Structure formats: structure tokens, C-alpha cells
Short mmCIF file of C-alpha atoms in Angstrom, two decimals:
data_model
loop_
_atom_site.label_atom_id
_atom_site.label_comp_id
_atom_site.label_asym_id
_atom_site.label_seq_id
_atom_site.Cartn_x
_atom_site.Cartn_y
_atom_site.Cartn_z
CA UNK T 1 8.98 37.32 -28.98
CA UNK T 2 6.54 39.38 -31.28
CA UNK T 3 2.89 40.35 -30.06
CA UNK T 4 1.29 37.66 -32.09
CA UNK T 5 3.36 34.90 -30.10
CA UNK T 6 2.84 36.65 -26.81
CA UNK T 7 -0.79 36.77 -27.71
CA UNK T 8 -0.78 32.81 -28.70
CA UNK T 9 1.06 31.84 -25.47
CA UNK T 10 -1.57 33.84 -23.26
CA UNK T 11 -4.56 32.21 -24.99
CA UNK T 12 -2.93 28.72 -24.59
CA UNK T 13 -2.18 29.57 -21.16
CA UNK T 14 -5.76 30.71 -20.48
CA UNK T 15 -7.17 27.53 -22.07
CA UNK T 16 -5.24 25.15 -19.92
CA UNK T 17 -6.24 26.98 -16.79
CA UNK T 18 -9.83 27.09 -17.96
CA UNK T 19 -9.62 23.21 -18.57
CA UNK T 20 -8.31 22.68 -15.02
CA UNK T 21 -11.27 24.96 -13.82
CA UNK T 22 -13.70 22.95 -15.58
CA UNK T 23 -12.60 19.52 -14.63
CA UNK T 24 -12.42 20.82 -11.08
CA UNK T 25 -15.98 22.09 -11.13
CA UNK T 26 -17.10 18.66 -12.86
CA UNK T 27 -15.33 16.65 -9.69
CA UNK T 28 -17.20 19.02 -7.46
CA UNK T 29 -20.49 18.46 -9.06
CA UNK T 30 -20.03 14.58 -9.06
CA UNK T 31 -18.27 14.35 -5.61
CA UNK T 32 -19.88 12.69 -2.91
CA UNK T 33 -19.80 15.28 -0.21
CA UNK T 34 -21.44 13.41 2.33
CA UNK T 35 -18.86 10.81 2.53
CA UNK T 36 -16.08 13.28 1.77
CA UNK T 37 -16.64 15.92 4.38
CA UNK T 38 -18.92 14.35 7.09
CA UNK T 39 -16.77 13.87 10.22
CA UNK T 40 -19.28 12.64 13.02
CA UNK T 41 -16.64 11.17 15.03
CA UNK T 42 -13.98 12.81 17.24
CA UNK T 43 -11.48 10.72 15.44
CA UNK T 44 -12.42 12.40 12.08
CA UNK T 45 -13.42 8.79 10.62
CA UNK T 46 -16.99 8.70 9.45
CA UNK T 47 -19.02 5.46 8.64
CA UNK T 48 -20.28 4.87 5.19
CA UNK T 49 -23.11 2.11 5.04
CA UNK T 50 -22.33 -0.20 1.83
CA UNK T 51 -25.09 -2.71 2.69
CA UNK T 52 -27.96 -2.03 5.30
CA UNK T 53 -28.53 -4.28 8.27
CA UNK T 54 -28.42 -4.42 11.75
CA UNK T 55 -26.22 -1.63 13.27
CA UNK T 56 -25.35 -3.54 16.29
CA UNK T 57 -24.00 -6.42 13.94
CA UNK T 58 -21.46 -4.66 11.39
CA UNK T 59 -18.86 -6.10 9.19
CA UNK T 60 -16.18 -3.34 8.53
CA UNK T 61 -14.31 -3.48 5.00
CA UNK T 62 -11.04 -1.61 5.17
CA UNK T 63 -9.02 -1.11 1.88
CA UNK T 64 -5.51 -1.39 1.34
CA UNK T 65 -4.65 0.33 -1.93
CA UNK T 66 -1.07 1.12 -3.24
CA UNK T 67 2.27 0.95 -1.93
CA UNK T 68 2.30 0.40 1.70
CA UNK T 69 4.69 3.05 2.81
CA UNK T 70 4.62 5.66 5.55
CA UNK T 71 4.77 8.88 3.56
CA UNK T 72 2.99 11.98 4.06
CA UNK T 73 2.88 14.14 0.84
CA UNK T 74 3.33 17.95 1.27
CA UNK T 75 2.45 18.91 -2.20
CA UNK T 76 -0.55 20.55 -3.25
CA UNK T 77 -1.48 18.36 -5.82
CA UNK T 78 -1.84 14.96 -3.98
CA UNK T 79 -3.03 11.92 -5.84
CA UNK T 80 -1.72 9.05 -3.43
CA UNK T 81 -4.20 6.42 -2.45
CA UNK T 82 -2.51 4.88 0.75
CA UNK T 83 -2.22 6.60 4.05
CA UNK T 84 -0.51 4.49 6.60
CA UNK T 85 -1.24 6.52 9.88
CA UNK T 86 -4.91 6.58 8.65
CA UNK T 87 -5.34 3.16 7.87
CA UNK T 88 -4.04 1.85 11.22
CA UNK T 89 -6.43 4.40 12.76
CA UNK T 90 -9.24 2.97 10.78
CA UNK T 91 -8.21 -0.76 11.83
CA UNK T 92 -7.96 0.41 15.41
CA UNK T 93 -11.31 1.66 15.26
CA UNK T 94 -12.86 -1.49 13.78
CA UNK T 95 -11.23 -3.26 16.54
CA UNK T 96 -12.55 -1.21 19.25
CA UNK T 97 -16.12 -0.84 17.90
CA UNK T 98 -18.23 -3.57 19.86
CA UNK T 99 -20.71 -3.26 17.14
CA UNK T 100 -18.08 -4.51 14.54
CA UNK T 101 -18.07 -8.38 14.37
CA UNK T 102 -15.92 -8.74 11.98
CA UNK T 103 -13.33 -7.29 9.64
CA UNK T 104 -12.66 -7.74 6.07
CA UNK T 105 -9.42 -6.39 4.44
CA UNK T 106 -9.45 -5.68 0.70
CA UNK T 107 -5.90 -5.98 -0.38
CA UNK T 108 -4.87 -4.42 -3.64
CA UNK T 109 -1.13 -3.61 -3.15
CA UNK T 110 2.35 -4.78 -4.30
CA UNK T 111 3.49 -4.42 -0.75
CA UNK T 112 5.97 -1.80 0.54
CA UNK T 113 8.13 -0.93 3.75
CA UNK T 114 9.13 -3.57 5.86
CA UNK T 115 8.42 -1.71 8.80
CA UNK T 116 4.89 -0.47 7.82
CA UNK T 117 3.96 -4.07 6.70
CA UNK T 118 4.93 -5.48 10.26
CA UNK T 119 2.93 -2.69 11.94
CA UNK T 120 -0.29 -3.69 10.01
CA UNK T 121 0.50 -7.42 10.63
CA UNK T 122 0.98 -6.54 14.53
CA UNK T 123 -2.39 -4.77 14.44
CA UNK T 124 -4.32 -7.62 13.01
CA UNK T 125 -2.81 -10.07 15.42
CA UNK T 126 -3.61 -7.58 18.23
CA UNK T 127 -7.43 -7.28 17.32
CA UNK T 128 -7.74 -10.88 16.71
CA UNK T 129 -6.17 -11.72 20.27
CA UNK T 130 -7.52 -8.69 22.37
CA UNK T 131 -10.99 -8.20 20.75
CA UNK T 132 -11.52 -11.90 19.19
CA UNK T 133 -12.91 -10.55 16.14
CA UNK T 134 -12.48 -12.58 12.95
CA UNK T 135 -10.38 -10.90 10.21
CA UNK T 136 -10.75 -12.05 6.56
CA UNK T 137 -8.90 -11.15 3.51
CA UNK T 138 -10.03 -10.17 0.08
CA UNK T 139 -7.36 -10.04 -2.32
CA UNK T 140 -7.53 -7.69 -5.48
CA UNK T 141 -5.54 -7.60 -8.64
CA UNK T 142 -2.34 -7.81 -6.57
CA UNK T 143 -1.68 -8.64 -3.04
CA UNK T 144 2.10 -9.57 -3.45
CA UNK T 145 5.07 -9.48 -0.94
CA UNK T 146 4.23 -7.04 1.89
CA UNK T 147 0.44 -7.44 0.64
CA UNK T 148 0.54 -11.27 1.49
CA UNK T 149 2.80 -10.28 4.71
CA UNK T 150 -0.25 -8.47 5.97
CA UNK T 151 -2.71 -11.05 4.80
CA UNK T 152 -0.90 -13.96 6.61
CA UNK T 153 -2.38 -13.53 10.03
CA UNK T 154 -6.06 -13.44 8.92
CA UNK T 155 -8.56 -16.09 9.59
CA UNK T 156 -9.31 -16.75 5.81
CA UNK T 157 -7.72 -15.58 2.69
CA UNK T 158 -9.97 -15.24 -0.50
CA UNK T 159 -8.39 -14.28 -3.90
CA UNK T 160 -9.71 -14.13 -7.54
CA UNK T 161 -8.30 -16.72 -9.60
CA UNK T 162 -6.20 -14.13 -11.33
CA UNK T 163 -4.91 -12.34 -8.56
CA UNK T 164 -1.04 -12.10 -8.46
CA UNK T 165 0.05 -12.95 -4.78
CA UNK T 166 3.27 -14.43 -3.33
CA UNK T 167 6.46 -12.54 -4.15
CA UNK T 168 7.46 -13.81 -0.66
CA UNK T 169 10.88 -12.04 0.25
CA UNK T 170 12.84 -8.94 0.86
CA UNK T 171 14.59 -6.62 -1.82
CA UNK T 172 16.87 -3.62 -1.49
CA UNK T 173 18.12 -1.91 -4.54
CA UNK T 174 20.53 0.81 -5.73
CA UNK T 175 21.82 2.42 -8.72
CA UNK T 176 25.57 2.61 -9.72
CA UNK T 177 26.54 5.34 -12.15
CA UNK T 178 30.17 5.59 -11.19
CA UNK T 179 31.20 4.50 -14.76
CA UNK T 180 28.78 6.97 -16.57
CA UNK T 181 30.20 9.61 -14.03
CA UNK T 182 33.62 8.87 -15.08
CA UNK T 183 32.74 9.12 -18.86
CA UNK T 184 31.52 12.51 -18.13
CA UNK T 185 34.38 13.60 -16.13
CA UNK T 186 32.31 14.00 -12.78
CA UNK T 187 33.87 13.49 -9.49
CA UNK T 188 32.28 12.70 -6.12
CA UNK T 189 33.95 14.05 -3.00
CA UNK T 190 32.68 12.02 0.51
CA UNK T 191 33.79 12.72 3.87
CA UNK T 192 32.52 9.88 6.19
CA UNK T 193 33.09 8.91 9.68
CA UNK T 194 33.62 5.26 9.05
CA UNK T 195 34.30 2.50 6.25
CA UNK T 196 30.65 1.68 5.60
CA UNK T 197 29.01 5.05 6.11
CA UNK T 198 28.43 5.46 2.60
CA UNK T 199 27.22 1.70 1.83
CA UNK T 200 25.15 1.22 -1.07
CA UNK T 201 26.35 4.61 -2.49
CA UNK T 202 25.66 5.29 -6.15
CA UNK T 203 28.89 6.70 -6.69
CA UNK T 204 30.93 3.82 -6.30
CA UNK T 205 31.12 0.09 -6.49
CA UNK T 206 30.14 -2.04 -3.41
CA UNK T 207 32.64 -4.20 -1.66
CA UNK T 208 32.42 -7.82 -1.01
CA UNK T 209 32.14 -7.10 2.57
CA UNK T 210 29.61 -4.53 2.26
CA UNK T 211 27.43 -7.26 0.04
CA UNK T 212 27.62 -9.38 2.88
CA UNK T 213 26.47 -7.06 5.43
CA UNK T 214 23.42 -6.02 3.55
CA UNK T 215 22.63 -9.94 2.69
CA UNK T 216 23.09 -10.45 6.38
CA UNK T 217 20.35 -7.94 6.95
CA UNK T 218 17.97 -9.19 4.01
CA UNK T 219 18.18 -12.91 5.45
CA UNK T 220 17.21 -11.63 8.96
CA UNK T 221 14.18 -9.80 7.38
CA UNK T 222 13.35 -12.91 5.14
CA UNK T 223 13.49 -15.11 8.32
CA UNK T 224 10.91 -12.84 9.86
CA UNK T 225 8.63 -13.17 6.74
CA UNK T 226 8.83 -16.80 6.75
CA UNK T 227 7.76 -17.12 10.26
CA UNK T 228 4.95 -14.79 9.62
CA UNK T 229 3.34 -17.18 7.17
CA UNK T 230 4.40 -20.23 9.26
CA UNK T 231 2.64 -18.72 12.34
CA UNK T 232 -0.52 -17.30 10.09
CA UNK T 233 -0.80 -20.15 7.84
CA UNK T 234 0.24 -23.43 9.54
CA UNK T 235 2.68 -24.40 6.73
CA UNK T 236 5.92 -25.94 7.80
CA UNK T 237 9.01 -23.61 7.61
CA UNK T 238 10.53 -25.78 4.87
CA UNK T 239 7.46 -25.41 2.80
CA UNK T 240 7.18 -21.86 3.31
CA UNK T 241 10.77 -21.43 2.05
CA UNK T 242 10.25 -23.83 -0.74
CA UNK T 243 7.54 -21.31 -2.04
CA UNK T 244 9.05 -18.26 -1.07
CA UNK T 245 11.91 -17.85 -3.73
CA UNK T 246 10.28 -14.52 -4.56
CA UNK T 247 7.99 -15.67 -7.25
CA UNK T 248 4.39 -14.55 -7.69
CA UNK T 249 1.52 -16.98 -8.06
CA UNK T 250 -2.11 -16.59 -9.35
CA UNK T 251 -4.82 -16.96 -7.07
CA UNK T 252 -5.67 -20.47 -8.11
CA UNK T 253 -2.01 -21.45 -7.74
CA UNK T 254 -1.73 -19.77 -4.42
CA UNK T 255 -5.01 -21.79 -3.35
CA UNK T 256 -3.21 -25.14 -4.61
CA UNK T 257 -0.01 -24.17 -2.53
CA UNK T 258 -1.69 -23.49 0.60
CA UNK T 259 -1.23 -19.80 0.53
CA UNK T 260 -4.86 -18.90 -0.10
CA UNK T 261 -8.09 -20.49 1.33
CA UNK T 262 -10.66 -19.75 -1.13
CA UNK T 263 -11.48 -18.34 -4.82
CA UNK T 264 -13.89 -15.67 -4.66
CA UNK T 265 -14.76 -11.91 -4.87
CA UNK T 266 -15.24 -9.01 -2.20
CA UNK T 267 -18.75 -9.91 -1.92
CA UNK T 268 -18.20 -13.68 -1.57
CA UNK T 269 -15.52 -12.99 1.36
CA UNK T 270 -18.18 -11.03 3.16
CA UNK T 271 -20.92 -13.70 2.50
CA UNK T 272 -18.37 -16.44 3.96
CA UNK T 273 -17.67 -14.34 6.99
CA UNK T 274 -21.61 -14.14 7.47
CA UNK T 275 -22.10 -17.79 7.39
CA UNK T 276 -18.83 -18.98 9.08
CA UNK T 277 -19.85 -16.72 12.12
CA UNK T 278 -23.65 -16.66 11.83
CA UNK T 279 -23.65 -12.78 11.34
CA UNK T 280 -27.15 -12.78 9.62
CA UNK T 281 -28.41 -9.41 8.83
CA UNK T 282 -25.16 -7.78 8.94
CA UNK T 283 -24.61 -4.01 8.02
CA UNK T 284 -21.55 -3.81 6.06
CA UNK T 285 -19.55 -0.65 6.53
CA UNK T 286 -16.50 1.19 5.17
CA UNK T 287 -14.73 4.06 6.80
CA UNK T 288 -14.24 7.38 5.21
CA UNK T 289 -11.96 10.28 6.27
CA UNK T 290 -13.07 13.46 4.32
CA UNK T 291 -10.76 13.90 1.17
CA UNK T 292 -8.54 16.92 1.59
CA UNK T 293 -8.78 19.49 -0.97
CA UNK T 294 -5.22 18.89 -2.38
CA UNK T 295 -6.17 15.27 -3.12
CA UNK T 296 -9.35 16.30 -4.96
CA UNK T 297 -7.32 18.67 -6.81
CA UNK T 298 -4.73 16.18 -7.69
CA UNK T 299 -7.41 13.94 -9.04
CA UNK T 300 -8.80 16.46 -11.13
CA UNK T 301 -5.33 17.18 -12.82
CA UNK T 302 -4.55 13.58 -13.25
CA UNK T 303 -7.89 12.83 -14.85
CA UNK T 304 -7.15 15.65 -17.33
CA UNK T 305 -3.63 14.68 -18.35
CA UNK T 306 -4.40 11.14 -18.14
CA UNK T 307 -3.83 7.74 -16.26
CA UNK T 308 -0.31 7.84 -17.19
CA UNK T 309 0.58 11.24 -16.00
CA UNK T 310 3.21 11.23 -13.37
CA UNK T 311 3.59 14.01 -10.68
CA UNK T 312 7.19 14.14 -9.40
CA UNK T 313 7.31 13.43 -5.48
CA UNK T 314 3.44 12.30 -5.19
CA UNK T 315 3.14 9.13 -7.35
CA UNK T 316 5.79 6.25 -7.67
CA UNK T 317 6.32 7.27 -3.80
CA UNK T 318 8.80 4.37 -3.49
CA UNK T 319 11.32 5.61 -6.20
CA UNK T 320 11.44 9.03 -4.67
CA UNK T 321 13.49 8.08 -1.76
CA UNK T 322 17.03 9.17 -1.76
CA UNK T 323 18.32 6.21 0.53
CA UNK T 324 17.87 2.51 -0.53
CA UNK T 325 15.45 0.94 1.91
CA UNK T 326 14.51 -2.97 2.46
CA UNK T 327 11.28 -3.37 0.96
CA UNK T 328 8.74 -6.21 1.04
CA UNK T 329 7.82 -5.30 -2.42
CA UNK T 330 6.74 -6.93 -5.94
CA UNK T 331 8.42 -4.65 -8.34
CA UNK T 332 8.58 -5.22 -12.05
#
């Protein structure tokens, strides 16, 4: 490579890093540092007042955005929006805080892990029973599968008429590229302790017995999903199974089917809770937990490279898992 090419390469690299620096500084200048880094509580969770009112009469709004999955990214460039352990802490805080009289979950998720969805569901049930606080759900663009699972135990579900919800069911997927490997002359050597140790392997076809084993597992999880809706919505099991064939519904269709109570926005949901529970002059709050440097940097890089830019191992968290897993997930 001659000197001119080296010089051009260095100039291009310099411009690239200068652009990152410019975007980062712009993010720093426009960032809400008070809410990002103020941590007045011992648990590291700070309150942000959204609508002023009595500080002894609060409505806490908690957001569920992104795939519900307990994944802790270790990369420097972190763009993930959902943190499972952090969300459970916020939910617990809202339950324990005596000044919080009601909780609104703003749900915008296609669902996620079976276990993670169940943990959120159980925490909502616990808050309702132990602290006797109302929990309402405001559905965003998507509140499907696991998103509906966590909504089911709430006292009222409000959706936009164009919300995609439903997708009641369980899915487990794997890729089989054994034929491609054969064409390429690639052999896979597997040493296993039992016949089914490599069940759902991508390197061979699934047997009928293995399919039956996995289907039994999926059916058990689906039965749990159905029971959650029966208990939460007061629908008959037959009706839930009729609705729960995996299809998605718009908010309007879901209301007609009895899966949703009202059509409205987040503001409408808050207003409904204020009226239903006589919470006049309520202070509406959200919980913040300082944005880490890696998340800020990740947002800077992603904003610079565009919304469609994918960072391997950070976005598309579901797809990075090596082992197939059962999911309450609406996947397209």
C-alpha cells in the first residue's frame, strides 16, 4: 500500500472517530443529567416527577420496553432498553412505597422468556395481594404473548385501537442445517451421555420421540398461560383456548374478545385510575436508574449509524442465545 492510500485511510479513520466524538458530545450536551445520574435512594432508583401533585398520593408509571429477557450485556456498547432485574426492583419499590397509591405499567413488548414473564406476573399478583394497590396496564404498539401474560393479572387493561396484542402461546425454535453441512462436506462429532442430550441439535434431524418430548413441555407451559388468563380476566378456559391459537389481535379486536377493557392512551389510563380510585391531585412519577456510560455510548453510535444498525450480541438479544428455549414471544 503506497503512502497516498495510507494517508487516505488515516484521514477516513480520523473523520470516523471525530464523528463519534461529535455525536457523543451532542448527546452529553442534550442529556438529562439530573435524571440520568441523580441517585438519592439507597437502592439507586430515583423518582422523576411527570405530573405534579400531592407527594403522598402518587401514581407510579413503570415502562416495559423490549424483549422480556434476563440478559446482562457485558459489551462496552450497550443499546438494550430492558433490564429484567432493574425492572423487578422498580416494581418492588412501587409496591413498598406507602405514598404510591397505584401502579400503571406501560407495556410495549413482543414478550420474551417464560420464566421472566412469570416473575413479573407473580410480582404483580404479590403487590395486589400484599399491598392492596391497583395495577393498570397501558399497552403501546405491541403487547403480545409475554406482554399479554404480564398484563393479565392487572385490574384494568387499556390498549390503543391499533395495538398488537394476543399471540397467546409458547414457541420454541431451532435451525437444522445438517443438509447444508452434508453438501459442504462438514462432519459433526458429538459425544453425549444420553440419547436425548443433544435434543434440538442443529446438526441432525429431530426424531419423532424428541418432538413428542418437546411438545409435551410446550403444552404444559401453554396450560399455564391459559390459566393465567382465566384467573386474571375471568374468562372460561374454553374461551381462552379458543382465543389463544397464537394469532395477534388489534386493540379493538381484543376489547371485543374480552382481552382488553378500554381503548385509550397512557394519559387516559392514568386518568382512569385517578377517577376509579378517587386519587385527585395525584403526583405521577416514573423511576430512573442512572444511565450507564456504555448505554449512553451505545445510543450515540447507533444514532450515528442509523436505526437499522445492529450490534452483534447487544441488539436482537433473543437471537444470540446458542441453546433453543421456550418463549412467550410474538416473532415475525
